[in-house]
Short mmCIF file of C-alpha atoms in Angstrom, two decimals:
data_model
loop_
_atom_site.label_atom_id
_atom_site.label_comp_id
_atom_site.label_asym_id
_atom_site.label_seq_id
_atom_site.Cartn_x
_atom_site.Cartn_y
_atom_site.Cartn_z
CA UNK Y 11 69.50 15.31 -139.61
CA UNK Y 12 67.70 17.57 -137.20
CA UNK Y 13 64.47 17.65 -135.65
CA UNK Y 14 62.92 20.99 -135.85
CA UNK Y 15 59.58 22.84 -134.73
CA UNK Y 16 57.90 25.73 -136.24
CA UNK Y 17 56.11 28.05 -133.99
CA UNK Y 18 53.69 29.81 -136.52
CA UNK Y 19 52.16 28.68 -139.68
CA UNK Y 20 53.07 31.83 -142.09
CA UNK Y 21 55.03 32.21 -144.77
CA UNK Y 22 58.43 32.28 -143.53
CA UNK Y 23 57.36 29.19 -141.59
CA UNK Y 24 56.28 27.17 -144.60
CA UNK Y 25 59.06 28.45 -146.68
CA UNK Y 26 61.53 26.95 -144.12
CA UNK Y 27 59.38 23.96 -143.61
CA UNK Y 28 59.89 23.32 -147.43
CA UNK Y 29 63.36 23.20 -146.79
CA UNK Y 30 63.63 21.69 -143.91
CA UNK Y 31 61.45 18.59 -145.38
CA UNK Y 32 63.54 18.13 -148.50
CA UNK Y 33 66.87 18.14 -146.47
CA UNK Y 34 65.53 14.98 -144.90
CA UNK Y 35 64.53 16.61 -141.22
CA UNK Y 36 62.01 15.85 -139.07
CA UNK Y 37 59.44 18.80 -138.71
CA UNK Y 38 56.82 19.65 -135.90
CA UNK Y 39 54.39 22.49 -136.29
CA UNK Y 40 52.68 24.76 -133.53
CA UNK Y 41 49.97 27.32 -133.73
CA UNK Y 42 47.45 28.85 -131.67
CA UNK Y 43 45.14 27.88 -134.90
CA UNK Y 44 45.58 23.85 -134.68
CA UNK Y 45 43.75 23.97 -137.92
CA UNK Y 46 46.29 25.77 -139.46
CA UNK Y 47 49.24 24.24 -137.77
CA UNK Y 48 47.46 20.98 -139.21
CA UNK Y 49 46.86 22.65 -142.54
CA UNK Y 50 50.33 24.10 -142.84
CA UNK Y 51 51.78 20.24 -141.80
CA UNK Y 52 49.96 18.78 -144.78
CA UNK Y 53 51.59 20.89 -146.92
CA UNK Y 54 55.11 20.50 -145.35
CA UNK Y 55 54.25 16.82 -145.99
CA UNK Y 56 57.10 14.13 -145.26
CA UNK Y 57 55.49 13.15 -141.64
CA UNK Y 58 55.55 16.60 -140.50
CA UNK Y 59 53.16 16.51 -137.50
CA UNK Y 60 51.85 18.89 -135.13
CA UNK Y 61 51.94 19.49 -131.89
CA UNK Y 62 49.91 21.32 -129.06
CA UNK Y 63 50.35 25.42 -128.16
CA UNK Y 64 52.67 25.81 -125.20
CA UNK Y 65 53.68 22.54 -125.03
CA UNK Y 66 57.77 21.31 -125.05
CA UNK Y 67 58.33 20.99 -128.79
CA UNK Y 68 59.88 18.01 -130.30
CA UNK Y 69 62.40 20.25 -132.25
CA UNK Y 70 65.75 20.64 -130.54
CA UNK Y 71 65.65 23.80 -133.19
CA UNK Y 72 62.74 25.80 -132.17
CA UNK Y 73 62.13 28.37 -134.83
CA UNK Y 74 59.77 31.48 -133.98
CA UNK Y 75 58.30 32.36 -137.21
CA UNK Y 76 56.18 34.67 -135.83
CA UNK Y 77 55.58 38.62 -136.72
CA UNK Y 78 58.19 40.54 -134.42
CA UNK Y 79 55.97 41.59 -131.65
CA UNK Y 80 55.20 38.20 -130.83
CA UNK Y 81 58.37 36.58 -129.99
CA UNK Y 82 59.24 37.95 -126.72
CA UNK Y 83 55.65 37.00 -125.65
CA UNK Y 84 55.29 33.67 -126.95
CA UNK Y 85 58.82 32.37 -125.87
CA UNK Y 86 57.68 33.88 -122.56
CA UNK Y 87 54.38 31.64 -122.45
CA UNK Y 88 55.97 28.45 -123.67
CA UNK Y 89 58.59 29.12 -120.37
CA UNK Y 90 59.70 25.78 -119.61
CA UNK Y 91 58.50 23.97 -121.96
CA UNK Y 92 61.56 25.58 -124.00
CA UNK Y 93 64.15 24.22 -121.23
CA UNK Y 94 67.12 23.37 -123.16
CA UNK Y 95 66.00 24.09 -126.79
CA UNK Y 96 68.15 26.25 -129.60
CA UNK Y 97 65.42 29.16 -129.94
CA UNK Y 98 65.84 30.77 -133.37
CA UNK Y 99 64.40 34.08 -133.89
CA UNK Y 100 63.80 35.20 -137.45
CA UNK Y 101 61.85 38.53 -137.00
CA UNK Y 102 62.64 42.16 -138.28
CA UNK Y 103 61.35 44.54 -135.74
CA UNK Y 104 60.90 47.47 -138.21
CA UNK Y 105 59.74 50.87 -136.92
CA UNK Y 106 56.48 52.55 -138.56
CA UNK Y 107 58.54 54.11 -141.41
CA UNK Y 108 60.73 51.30 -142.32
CA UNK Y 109 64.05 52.99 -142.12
CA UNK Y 110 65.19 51.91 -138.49
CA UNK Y 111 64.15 49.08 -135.63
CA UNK Y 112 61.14 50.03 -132.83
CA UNK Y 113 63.21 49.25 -130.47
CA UNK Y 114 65.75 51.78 -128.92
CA UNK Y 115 69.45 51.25 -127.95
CA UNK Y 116 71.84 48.71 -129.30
CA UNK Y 117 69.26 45.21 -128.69
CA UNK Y 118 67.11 43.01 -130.75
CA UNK Y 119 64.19 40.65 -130.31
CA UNK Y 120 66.72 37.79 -130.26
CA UNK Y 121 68.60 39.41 -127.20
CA UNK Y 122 65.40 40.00 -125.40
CA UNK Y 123 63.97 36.81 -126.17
CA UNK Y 124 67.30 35.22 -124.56
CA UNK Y 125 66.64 37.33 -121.38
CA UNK Y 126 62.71 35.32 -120.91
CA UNK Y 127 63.95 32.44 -121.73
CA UNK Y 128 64.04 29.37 -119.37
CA UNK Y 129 67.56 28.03 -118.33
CA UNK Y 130 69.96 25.85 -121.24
CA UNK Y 131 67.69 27.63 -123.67
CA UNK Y 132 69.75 29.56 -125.94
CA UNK Y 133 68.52 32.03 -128.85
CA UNK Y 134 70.02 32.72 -132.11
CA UNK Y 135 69.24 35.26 -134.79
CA UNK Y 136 69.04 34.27 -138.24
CA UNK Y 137 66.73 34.43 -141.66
CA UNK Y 138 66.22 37.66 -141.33
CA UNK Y 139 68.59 38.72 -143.90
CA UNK Y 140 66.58 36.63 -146.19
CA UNK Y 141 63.22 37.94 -147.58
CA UNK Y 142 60.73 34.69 -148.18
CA UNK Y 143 60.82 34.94 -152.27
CA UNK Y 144 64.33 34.70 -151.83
CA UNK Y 145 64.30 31.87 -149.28
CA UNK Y 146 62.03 29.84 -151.82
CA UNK Y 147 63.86 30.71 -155.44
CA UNK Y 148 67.38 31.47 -154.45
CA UNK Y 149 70.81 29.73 -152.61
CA UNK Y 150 71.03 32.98 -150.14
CA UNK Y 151 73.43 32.61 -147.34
CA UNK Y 152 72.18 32.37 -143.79
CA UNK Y 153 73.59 35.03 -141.47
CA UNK Y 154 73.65 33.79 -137.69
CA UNK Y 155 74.51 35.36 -135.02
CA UNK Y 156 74.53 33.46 -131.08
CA UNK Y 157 76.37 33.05 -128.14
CA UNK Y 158 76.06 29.72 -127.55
CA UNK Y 159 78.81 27.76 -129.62
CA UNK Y 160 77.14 23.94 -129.25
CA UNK Y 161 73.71 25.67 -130.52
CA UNK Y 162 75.78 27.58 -133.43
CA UNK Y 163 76.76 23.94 -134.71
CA UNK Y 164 73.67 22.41 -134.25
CA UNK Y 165 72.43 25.16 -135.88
CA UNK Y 166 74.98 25.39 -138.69
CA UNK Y 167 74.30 21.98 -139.74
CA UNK Y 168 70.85 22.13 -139.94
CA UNK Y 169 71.21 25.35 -142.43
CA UNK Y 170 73.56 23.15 -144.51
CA UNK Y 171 71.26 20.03 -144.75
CA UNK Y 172 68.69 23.27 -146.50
CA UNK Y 173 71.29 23.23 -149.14
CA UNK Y 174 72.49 26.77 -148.06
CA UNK Y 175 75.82 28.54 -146.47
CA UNK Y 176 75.69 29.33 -142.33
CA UNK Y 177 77.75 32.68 -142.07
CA UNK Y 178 78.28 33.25 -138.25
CA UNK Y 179 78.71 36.73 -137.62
CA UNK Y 180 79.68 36.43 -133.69
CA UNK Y 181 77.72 36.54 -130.66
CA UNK Y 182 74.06 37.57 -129.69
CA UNK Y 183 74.99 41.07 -129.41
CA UNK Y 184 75.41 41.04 -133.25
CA UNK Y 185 71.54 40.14 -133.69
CA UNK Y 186 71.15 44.06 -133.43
CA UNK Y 187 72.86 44.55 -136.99
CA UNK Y 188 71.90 41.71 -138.18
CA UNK Y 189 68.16 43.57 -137.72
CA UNK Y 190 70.27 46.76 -139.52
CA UNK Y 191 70.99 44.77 -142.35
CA UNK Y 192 67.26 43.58 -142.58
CA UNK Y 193 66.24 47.71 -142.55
CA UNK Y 194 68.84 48.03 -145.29
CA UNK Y 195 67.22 45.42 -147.79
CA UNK Y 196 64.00 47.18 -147.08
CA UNK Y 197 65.43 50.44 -147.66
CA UNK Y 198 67.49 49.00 -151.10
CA UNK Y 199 63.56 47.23 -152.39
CA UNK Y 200 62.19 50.98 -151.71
CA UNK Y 201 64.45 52.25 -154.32
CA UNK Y 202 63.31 49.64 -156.95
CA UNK Y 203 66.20 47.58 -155.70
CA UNK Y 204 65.02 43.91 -155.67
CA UNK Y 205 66.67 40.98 -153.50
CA UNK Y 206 67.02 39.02 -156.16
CA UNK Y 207 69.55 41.58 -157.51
CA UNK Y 208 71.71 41.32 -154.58
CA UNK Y 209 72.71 39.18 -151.95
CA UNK Y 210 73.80 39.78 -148.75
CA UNK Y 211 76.31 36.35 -149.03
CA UNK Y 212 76.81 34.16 -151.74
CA UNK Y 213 80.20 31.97 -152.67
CA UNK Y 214 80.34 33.06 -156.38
CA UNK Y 215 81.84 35.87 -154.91
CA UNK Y 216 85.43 35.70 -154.71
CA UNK Y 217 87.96 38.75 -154.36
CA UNK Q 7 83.44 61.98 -165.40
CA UNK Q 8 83.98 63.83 -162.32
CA UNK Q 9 86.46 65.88 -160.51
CA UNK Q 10 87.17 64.57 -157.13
CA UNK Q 11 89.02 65.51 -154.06
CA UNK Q 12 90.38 62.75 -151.80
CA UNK Q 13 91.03 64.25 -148.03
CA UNK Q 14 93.35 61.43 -146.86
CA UNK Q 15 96.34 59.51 -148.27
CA UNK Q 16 96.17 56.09 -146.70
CA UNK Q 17 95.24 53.00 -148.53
CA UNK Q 18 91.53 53.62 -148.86
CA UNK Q 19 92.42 56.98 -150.29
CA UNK Q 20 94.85 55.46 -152.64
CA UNK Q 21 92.20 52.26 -153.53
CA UNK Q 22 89.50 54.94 -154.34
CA UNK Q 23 92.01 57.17 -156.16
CA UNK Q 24 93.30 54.55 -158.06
CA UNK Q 25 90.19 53.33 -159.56
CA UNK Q 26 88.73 57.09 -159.81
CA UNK Q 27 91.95 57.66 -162.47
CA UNK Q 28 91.48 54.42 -164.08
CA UNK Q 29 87.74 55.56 -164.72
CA UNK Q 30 89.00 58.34 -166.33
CA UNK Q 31 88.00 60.90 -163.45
CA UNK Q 32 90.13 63.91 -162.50
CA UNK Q 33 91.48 63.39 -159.02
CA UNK Q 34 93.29 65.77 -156.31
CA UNK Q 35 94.78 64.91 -152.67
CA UNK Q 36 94.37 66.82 -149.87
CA UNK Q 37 96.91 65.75 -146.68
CA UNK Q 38 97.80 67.61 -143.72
CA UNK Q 39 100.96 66.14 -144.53
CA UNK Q 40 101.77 67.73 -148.08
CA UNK Q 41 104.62 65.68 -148.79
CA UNK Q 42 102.52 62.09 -148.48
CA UNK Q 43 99.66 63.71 -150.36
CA UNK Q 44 102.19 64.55 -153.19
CA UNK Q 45 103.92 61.19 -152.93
CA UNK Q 46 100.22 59.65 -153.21
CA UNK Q 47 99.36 61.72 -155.95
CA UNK Q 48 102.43 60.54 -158.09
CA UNK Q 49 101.71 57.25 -157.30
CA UNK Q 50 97.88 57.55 -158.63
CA UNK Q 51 99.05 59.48 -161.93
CA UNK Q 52 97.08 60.07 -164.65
CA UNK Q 53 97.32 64.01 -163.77
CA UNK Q 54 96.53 63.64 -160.15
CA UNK Q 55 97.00 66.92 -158.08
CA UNK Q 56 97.24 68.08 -154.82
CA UNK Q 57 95.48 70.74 -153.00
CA UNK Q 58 96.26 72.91 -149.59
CA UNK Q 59 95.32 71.48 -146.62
CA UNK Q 60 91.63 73.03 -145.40
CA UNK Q 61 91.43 74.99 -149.01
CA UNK Q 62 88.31 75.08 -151.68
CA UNK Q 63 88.55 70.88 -152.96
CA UNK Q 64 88.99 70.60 -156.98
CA UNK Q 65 86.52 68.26 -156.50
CA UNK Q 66 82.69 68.18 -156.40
CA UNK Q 67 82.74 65.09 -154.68
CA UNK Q 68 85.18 65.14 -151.86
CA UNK Q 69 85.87 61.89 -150.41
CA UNK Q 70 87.03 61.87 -146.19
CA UNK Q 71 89.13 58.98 -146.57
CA UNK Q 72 90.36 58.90 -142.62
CA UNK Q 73 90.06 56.88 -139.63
CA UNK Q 74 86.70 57.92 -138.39
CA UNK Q 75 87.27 60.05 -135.39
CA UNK Q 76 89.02 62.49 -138.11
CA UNK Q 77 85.97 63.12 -140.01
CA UNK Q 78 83.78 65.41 -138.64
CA UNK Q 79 86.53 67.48 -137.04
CA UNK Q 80 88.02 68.26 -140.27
CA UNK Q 81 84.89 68.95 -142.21
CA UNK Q 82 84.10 71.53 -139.65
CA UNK Q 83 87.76 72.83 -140.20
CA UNK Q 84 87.66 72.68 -144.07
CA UNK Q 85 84.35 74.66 -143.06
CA UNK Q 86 82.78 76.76 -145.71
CA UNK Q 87 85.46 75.59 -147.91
CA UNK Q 88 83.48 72.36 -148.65
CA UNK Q 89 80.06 74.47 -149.64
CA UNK Q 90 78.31 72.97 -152.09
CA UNK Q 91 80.38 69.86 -152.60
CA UNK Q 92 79.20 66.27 -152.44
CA UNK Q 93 81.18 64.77 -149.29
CA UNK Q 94 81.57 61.12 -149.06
CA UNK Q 95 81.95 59.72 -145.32
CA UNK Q 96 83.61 56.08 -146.00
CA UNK Q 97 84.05 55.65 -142.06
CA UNK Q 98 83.63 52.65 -139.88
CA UNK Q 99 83.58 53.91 -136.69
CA UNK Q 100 84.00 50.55 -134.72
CA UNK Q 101 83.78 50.43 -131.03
CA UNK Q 102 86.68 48.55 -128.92
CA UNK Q 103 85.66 45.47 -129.09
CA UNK Q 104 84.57 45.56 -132.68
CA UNK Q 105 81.05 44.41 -132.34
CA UNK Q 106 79.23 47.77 -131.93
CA UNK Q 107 79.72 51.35 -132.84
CA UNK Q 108 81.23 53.98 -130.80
CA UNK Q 109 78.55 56.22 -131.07
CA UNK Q 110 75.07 55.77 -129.07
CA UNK Q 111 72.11 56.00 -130.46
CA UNK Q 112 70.64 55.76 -134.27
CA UNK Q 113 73.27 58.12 -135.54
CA UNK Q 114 76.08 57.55 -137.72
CA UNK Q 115 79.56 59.50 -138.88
CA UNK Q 116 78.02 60.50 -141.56
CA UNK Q 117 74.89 61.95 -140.25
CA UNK Q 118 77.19 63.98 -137.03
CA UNK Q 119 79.59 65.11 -140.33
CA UNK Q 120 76.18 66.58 -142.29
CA UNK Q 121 75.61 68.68 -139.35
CA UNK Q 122 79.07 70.40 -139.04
CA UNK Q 123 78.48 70.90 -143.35
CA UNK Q 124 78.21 74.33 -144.49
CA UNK Q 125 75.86 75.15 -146.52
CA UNK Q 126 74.89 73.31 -149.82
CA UNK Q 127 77.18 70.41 -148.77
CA UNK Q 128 75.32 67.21 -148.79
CA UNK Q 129 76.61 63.93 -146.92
CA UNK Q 130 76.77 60.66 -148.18
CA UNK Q 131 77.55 57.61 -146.82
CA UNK Q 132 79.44 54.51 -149.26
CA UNK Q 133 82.08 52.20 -149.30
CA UNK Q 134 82.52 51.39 -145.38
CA UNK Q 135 80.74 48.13 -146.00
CA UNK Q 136 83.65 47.32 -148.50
CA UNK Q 137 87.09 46.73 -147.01
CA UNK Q 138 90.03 47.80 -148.89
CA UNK Q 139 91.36 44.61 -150.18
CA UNK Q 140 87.62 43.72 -151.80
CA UNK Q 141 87.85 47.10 -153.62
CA UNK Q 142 91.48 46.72 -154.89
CA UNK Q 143 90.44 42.74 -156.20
CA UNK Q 144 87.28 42.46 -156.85
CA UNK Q 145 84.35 44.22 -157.89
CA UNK Q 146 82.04 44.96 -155.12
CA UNK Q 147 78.60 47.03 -154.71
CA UNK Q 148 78.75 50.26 -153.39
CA UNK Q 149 75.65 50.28 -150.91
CA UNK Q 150 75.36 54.26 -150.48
CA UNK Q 151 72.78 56.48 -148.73
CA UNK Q 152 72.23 60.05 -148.43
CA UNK Q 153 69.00 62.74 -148.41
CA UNK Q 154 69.58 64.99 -151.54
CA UNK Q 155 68.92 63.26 -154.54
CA UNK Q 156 71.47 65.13 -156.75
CA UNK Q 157 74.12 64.81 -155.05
CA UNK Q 158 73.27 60.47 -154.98
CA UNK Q 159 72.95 60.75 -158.97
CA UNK Q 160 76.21 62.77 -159.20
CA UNK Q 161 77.46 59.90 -156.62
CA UNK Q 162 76.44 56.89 -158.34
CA UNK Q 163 78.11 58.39 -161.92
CA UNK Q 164 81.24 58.30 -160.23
CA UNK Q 165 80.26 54.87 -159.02
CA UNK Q 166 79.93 53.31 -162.21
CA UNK Q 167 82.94 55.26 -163.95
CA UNK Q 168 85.21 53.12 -161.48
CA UNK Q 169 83.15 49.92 -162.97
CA UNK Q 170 81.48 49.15 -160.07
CA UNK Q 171 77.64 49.05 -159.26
CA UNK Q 172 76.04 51.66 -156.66
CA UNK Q 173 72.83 50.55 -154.69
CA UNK Q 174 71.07 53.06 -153.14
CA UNK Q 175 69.55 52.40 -149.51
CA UNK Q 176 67.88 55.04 -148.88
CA UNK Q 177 68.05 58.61 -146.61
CA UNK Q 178 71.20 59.30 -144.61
CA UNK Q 179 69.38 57.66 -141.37
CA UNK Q 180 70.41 54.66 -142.98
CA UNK Q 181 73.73 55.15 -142.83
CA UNK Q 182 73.62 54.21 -139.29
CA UNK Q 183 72.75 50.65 -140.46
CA UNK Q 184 75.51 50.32 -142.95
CA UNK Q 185 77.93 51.33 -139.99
CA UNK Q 186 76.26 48.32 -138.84
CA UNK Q 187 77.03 46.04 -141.61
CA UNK Q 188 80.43 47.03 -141.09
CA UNK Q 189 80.13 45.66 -137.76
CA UNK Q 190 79.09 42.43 -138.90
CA UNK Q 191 81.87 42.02 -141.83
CA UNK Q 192 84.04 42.71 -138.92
CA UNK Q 193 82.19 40.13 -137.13
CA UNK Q 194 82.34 37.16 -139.81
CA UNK Q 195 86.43 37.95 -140.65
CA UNK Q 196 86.31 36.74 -136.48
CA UNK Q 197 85.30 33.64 -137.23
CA UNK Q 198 87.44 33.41 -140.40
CA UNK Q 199 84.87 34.17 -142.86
CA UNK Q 200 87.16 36.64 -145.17
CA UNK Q 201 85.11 39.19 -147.36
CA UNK Q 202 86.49 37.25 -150.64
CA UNK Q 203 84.13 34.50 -149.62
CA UNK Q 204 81.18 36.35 -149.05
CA UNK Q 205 79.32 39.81 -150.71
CA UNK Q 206 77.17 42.51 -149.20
CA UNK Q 207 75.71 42.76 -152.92
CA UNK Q 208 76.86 41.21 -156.04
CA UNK Q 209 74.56 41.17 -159.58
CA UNK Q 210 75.62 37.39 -160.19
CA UNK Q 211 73.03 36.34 -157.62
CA UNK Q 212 69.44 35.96 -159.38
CA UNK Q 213 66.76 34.13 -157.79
#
């Protein structure tokens, strides 16, 4: 099992959380609101605890579940208090209309998140595939993407002990599609298409 | 059902052809090479015909099934032979390392195809998130996106007279991001994640 912290205290953070509880890990939670971060840890239950902004989290997993504007900035003001943690970035950076990212060229938040980070810290996309009602009520699988290979294990096995399926899609430069695919859900629920009628992943698919 | 004109004769041609004849649709070839497009159309049956190279398609939908650098270039050659027809860009358009695209920007085949169109011709983009071994045994989504809505109704009849399920993702700006989900199916058969163990889309997931 895994020790994990939670940088926000939203949805996607308690919905992971949940998980994260039941699969027997150990789970910090940060916020700029300690009452929330103390709110949301109640919740979370099983000895979650809480710890203070900006300082080094007791997670070796350090997931950002935090709107997409704020991860650059907030991996950025932890700085070294990150040294040496598996940063995992779970934002989708849509643009205004919902049918593309707001950032140009061929990057993502994870990518620039890895370029503020301090040294041994390595970032990974993932979750983002996943929209929180699915997270909660289905088995979805967990697209990754990272270039660190130790980090993708430690990673991978934390996913599994959530009771759901790490797909690693290659290195950091893939965290860019993986934000594609995230625009193409959107654009699929637009058209009446719900996420619970598809999945991006799932093992009752066989050819 | 629907008449439809395959430009191509290699295996995605002859995947999509077969099911299109099993569905009952009325199917043509088009090859620069005559003789292959005759030898595919025998091998399809069910009254499959061929057509002159660069001549008015049989078909209202008329499906580029070629590597991806062929595809614009030879709907600007079929020209204003292709007016009003519903033309399907299947492309993946992989760039030489397989983890990005080989175009810059937020553009896609299919969007750099629309603009060579004549008149009346609308572009879709489907099946490039579904490689050809997934279509032939099993019985993936078809995510599909395009701007006129006709043509995506016409489109997604076809769809289900093969017995498969289309999903709409929106405007053709999104076909950049299914490029991109091509990208990262490419990505997970790296690290020996096969497309038999994994769906972009299936209707047995419910949560």
């Amino acid at each position: 099992m895994t020790t994990i912290t939670l940088i926000g205290t939203g949805n996607m953070a308690r919905a992971i959380g949940t998980l994260a509880v039941a699969g027997g890990n150990t789970v910090e939670v940060m916020g700029r609101d300690r009452a929330k971060a103390e709110s949301l840890a109640r919740t979370l239950g099983g000895g979650t605890t809480t710890g203070r902004w900006g300082a080094a989290p007791a997670g070796d997993i350090v997931i950002t579940a935090l709107l997409y504007a704020g991860v650059v900035p907030v991996v950025a003001e932890f700085g070294d208090a990150l040294a040496g943690r598996i940063i995992v970035d779970i934002s989708n950076p849509f643009d205004a209309t919902f049918d593309g990212l707001a950032h140009d060229g061929q990057t993502s938040i994870a990518q620039e998140a890895q370029k503020v980070a301090p040294a041994g810290a390595s970032v990974l996309k993932a979750f983002n595939t996943i929209f929180r009602t699915v997270l909660e009520n289905g088995r979805p699988d967990v697209f990754f993407a990272g270039d660190d290979a130790r980090a993708k294990a430690t990673f991978a096995a934390f996913v599994e002990s959530l009771g759901l399926r790490p797909l690693d899609t290659g290195g950091l430069a893939m965290a860019h599609w993986l934000e594609g695919m995230g625009v193409v859900t959107v654009g699929l629920a637009g058209n009446g298409i719900g996420h619970g009628d598809f999945a991006l992943g799932v093992d009752e698919f066989k050819n």
